[in-house]
PDB file of C-alpha atoms in Angstrom:
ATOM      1  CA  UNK A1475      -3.506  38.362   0.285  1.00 42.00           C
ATOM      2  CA  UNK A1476      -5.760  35.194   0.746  1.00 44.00           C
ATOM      3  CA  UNK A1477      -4.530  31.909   1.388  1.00 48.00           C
ATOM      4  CA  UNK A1478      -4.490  29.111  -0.979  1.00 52.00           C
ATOM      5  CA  UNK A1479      -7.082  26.453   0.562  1.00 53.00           C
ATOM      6  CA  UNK A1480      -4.712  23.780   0.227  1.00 54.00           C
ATOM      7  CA  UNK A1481      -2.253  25.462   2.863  1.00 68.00           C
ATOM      8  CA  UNK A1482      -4.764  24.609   5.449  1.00 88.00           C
ATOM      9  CA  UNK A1483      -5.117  21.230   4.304  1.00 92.00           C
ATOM     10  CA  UNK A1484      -3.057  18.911   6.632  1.00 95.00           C
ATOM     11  CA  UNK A1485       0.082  16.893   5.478  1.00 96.00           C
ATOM     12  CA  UNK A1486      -2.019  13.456   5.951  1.00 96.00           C
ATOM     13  CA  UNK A1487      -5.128  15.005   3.990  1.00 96.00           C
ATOM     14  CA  UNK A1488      -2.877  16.274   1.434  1.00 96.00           C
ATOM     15  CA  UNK A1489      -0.724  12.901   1.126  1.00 96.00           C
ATOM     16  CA  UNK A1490      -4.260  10.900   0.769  1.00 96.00           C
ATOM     17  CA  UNK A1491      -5.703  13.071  -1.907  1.00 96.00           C
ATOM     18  CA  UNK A1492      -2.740  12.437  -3.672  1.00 96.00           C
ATOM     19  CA  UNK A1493      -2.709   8.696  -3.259  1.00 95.00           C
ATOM     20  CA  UNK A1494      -6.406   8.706  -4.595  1.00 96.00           C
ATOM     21  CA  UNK A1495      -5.395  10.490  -7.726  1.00 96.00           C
ATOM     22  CA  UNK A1496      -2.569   8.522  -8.740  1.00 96.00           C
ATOM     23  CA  UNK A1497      -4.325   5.154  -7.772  1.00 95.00           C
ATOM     24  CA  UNK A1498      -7.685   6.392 -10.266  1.00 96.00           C
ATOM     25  CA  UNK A1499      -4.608   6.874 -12.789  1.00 97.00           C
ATOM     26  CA  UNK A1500      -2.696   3.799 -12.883  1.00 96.00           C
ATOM     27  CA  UNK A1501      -4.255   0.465 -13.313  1.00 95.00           C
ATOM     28  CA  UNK A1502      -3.924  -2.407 -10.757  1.00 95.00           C
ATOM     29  CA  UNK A1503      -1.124  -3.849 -13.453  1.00 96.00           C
ATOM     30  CA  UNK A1504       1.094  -0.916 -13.584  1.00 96.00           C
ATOM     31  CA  UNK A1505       1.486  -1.316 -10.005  1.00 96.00           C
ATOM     32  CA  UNK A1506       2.318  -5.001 -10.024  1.00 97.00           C
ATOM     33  CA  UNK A1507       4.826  -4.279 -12.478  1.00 97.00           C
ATOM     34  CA  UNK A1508       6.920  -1.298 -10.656  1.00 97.00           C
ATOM     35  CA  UNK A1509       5.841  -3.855  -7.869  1.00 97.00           C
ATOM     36  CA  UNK A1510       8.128  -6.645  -9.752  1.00 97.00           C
ATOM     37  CA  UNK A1511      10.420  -4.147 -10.941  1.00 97.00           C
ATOM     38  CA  UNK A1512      11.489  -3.277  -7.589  1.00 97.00           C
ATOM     39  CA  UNK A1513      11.869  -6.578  -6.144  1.00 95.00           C
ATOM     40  CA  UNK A1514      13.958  -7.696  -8.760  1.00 96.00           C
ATOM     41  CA  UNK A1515      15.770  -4.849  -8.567  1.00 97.00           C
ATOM     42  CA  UNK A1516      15.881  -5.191  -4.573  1.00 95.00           C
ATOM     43  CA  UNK A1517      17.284  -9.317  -4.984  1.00 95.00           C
ATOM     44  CA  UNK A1518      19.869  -7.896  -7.316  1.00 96.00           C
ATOM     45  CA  UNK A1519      21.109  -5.564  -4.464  1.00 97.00           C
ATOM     46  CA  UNK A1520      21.036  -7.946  -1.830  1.00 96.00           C
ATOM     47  CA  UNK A1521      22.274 -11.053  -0.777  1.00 96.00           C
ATOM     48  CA  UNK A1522      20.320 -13.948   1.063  1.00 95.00           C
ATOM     49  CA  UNK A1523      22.564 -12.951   4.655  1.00 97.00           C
ATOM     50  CA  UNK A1524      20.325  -9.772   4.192  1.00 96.00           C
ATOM     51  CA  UNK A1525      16.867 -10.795   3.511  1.00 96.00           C
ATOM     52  CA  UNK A1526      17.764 -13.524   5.959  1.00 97.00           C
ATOM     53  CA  UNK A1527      18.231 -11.208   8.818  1.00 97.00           C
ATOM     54  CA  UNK A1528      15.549  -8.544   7.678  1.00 96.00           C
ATOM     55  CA  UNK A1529      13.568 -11.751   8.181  1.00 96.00           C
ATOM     56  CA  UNK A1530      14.921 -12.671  11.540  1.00 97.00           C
ATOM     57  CA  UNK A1531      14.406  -9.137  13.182  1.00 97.00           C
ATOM     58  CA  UNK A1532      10.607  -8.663  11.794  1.00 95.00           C
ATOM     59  CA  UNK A1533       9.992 -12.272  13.396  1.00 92.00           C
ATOM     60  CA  UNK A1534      11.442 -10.928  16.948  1.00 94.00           C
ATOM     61  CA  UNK A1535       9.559  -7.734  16.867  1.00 95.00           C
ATOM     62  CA  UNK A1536       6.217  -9.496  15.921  1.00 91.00           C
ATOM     63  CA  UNK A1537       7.183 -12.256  18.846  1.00 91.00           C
ATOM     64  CA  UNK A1538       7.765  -9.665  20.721  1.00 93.00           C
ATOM     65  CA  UNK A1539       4.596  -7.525  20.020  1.00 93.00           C
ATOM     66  CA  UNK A1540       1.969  -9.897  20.294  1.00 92.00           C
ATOM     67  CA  UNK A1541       3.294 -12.538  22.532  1.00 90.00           C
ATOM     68  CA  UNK A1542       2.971 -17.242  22.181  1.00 89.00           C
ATOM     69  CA  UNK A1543      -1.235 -16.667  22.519  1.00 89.00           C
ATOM     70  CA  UNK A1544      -1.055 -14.976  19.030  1.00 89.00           C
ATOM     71  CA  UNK A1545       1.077 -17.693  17.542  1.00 88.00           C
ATOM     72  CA  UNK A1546      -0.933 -20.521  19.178  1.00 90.00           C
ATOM     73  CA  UNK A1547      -4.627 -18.064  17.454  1.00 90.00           C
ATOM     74  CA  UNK A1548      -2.421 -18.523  14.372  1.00 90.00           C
ATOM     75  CA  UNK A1549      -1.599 -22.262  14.909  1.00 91.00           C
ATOM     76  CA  UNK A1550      -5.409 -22.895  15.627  1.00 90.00           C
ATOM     77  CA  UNK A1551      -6.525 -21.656  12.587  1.00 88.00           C
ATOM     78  CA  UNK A1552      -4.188 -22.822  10.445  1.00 86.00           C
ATOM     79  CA  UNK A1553      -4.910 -26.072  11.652  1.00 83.00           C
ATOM     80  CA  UNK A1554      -8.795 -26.087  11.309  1.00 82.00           C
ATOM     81  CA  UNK A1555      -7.932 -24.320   7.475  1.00 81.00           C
ATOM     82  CA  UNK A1556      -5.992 -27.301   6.409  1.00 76.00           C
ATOM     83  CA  UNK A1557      -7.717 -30.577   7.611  1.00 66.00           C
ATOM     84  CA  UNK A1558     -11.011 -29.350   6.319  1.00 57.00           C
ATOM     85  CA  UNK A1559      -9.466 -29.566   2.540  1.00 54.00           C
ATOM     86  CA  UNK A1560      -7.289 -31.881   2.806  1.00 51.00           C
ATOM     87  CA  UNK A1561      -7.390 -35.116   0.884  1.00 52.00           C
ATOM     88  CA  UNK A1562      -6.245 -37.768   3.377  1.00 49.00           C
ATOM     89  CA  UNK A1563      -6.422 -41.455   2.085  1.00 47.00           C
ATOM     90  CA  UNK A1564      -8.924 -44.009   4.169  1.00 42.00           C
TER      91      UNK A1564
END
């Protein structure tokens, strides 16, 4: 019996094809709107305590994972960004 080609065809390869296909069917709006869908639906869910804490936790890891000299990169830019559009009074 031969084999169906897309048994060889990896999870990952598989799982992008798929992604292409349904992104070249759906317009960028349809996606903002399950995108707002689900949020709303997610704030209905939840409390503040939760997103809160979700909050706290992905601030630790990132701390954790990159260390102050990514904060003070951050910092640096952030403060170059701003005073170059900013209207300050003479």
């Amino acid at each position: 019996m031969a084999k169906n080609n897309q048994s060889n065809m990896s999870r990952e390869e598989a799982g992008r094809k798929g992604g292409e296909k349904t992104s070249n069917k759906y317009s960028q709006e349809h996606f903002e709107d399950i995108g707002q869908k689900g949020g709303e639906t997610t704030s209905k869910e939840y409390d503040q305590d939760h997103f809160e804490n979700i909050g706290q936790k992905g601030g630790e890891t990132t701390s954790e994972k990159y260390g102050e000299e990514h904060y003070e990169k951050i910092c640096q830019k952030g403060g170059r960004n701003s005073s170059s559009g900013s209207n300050r009074s003479s």
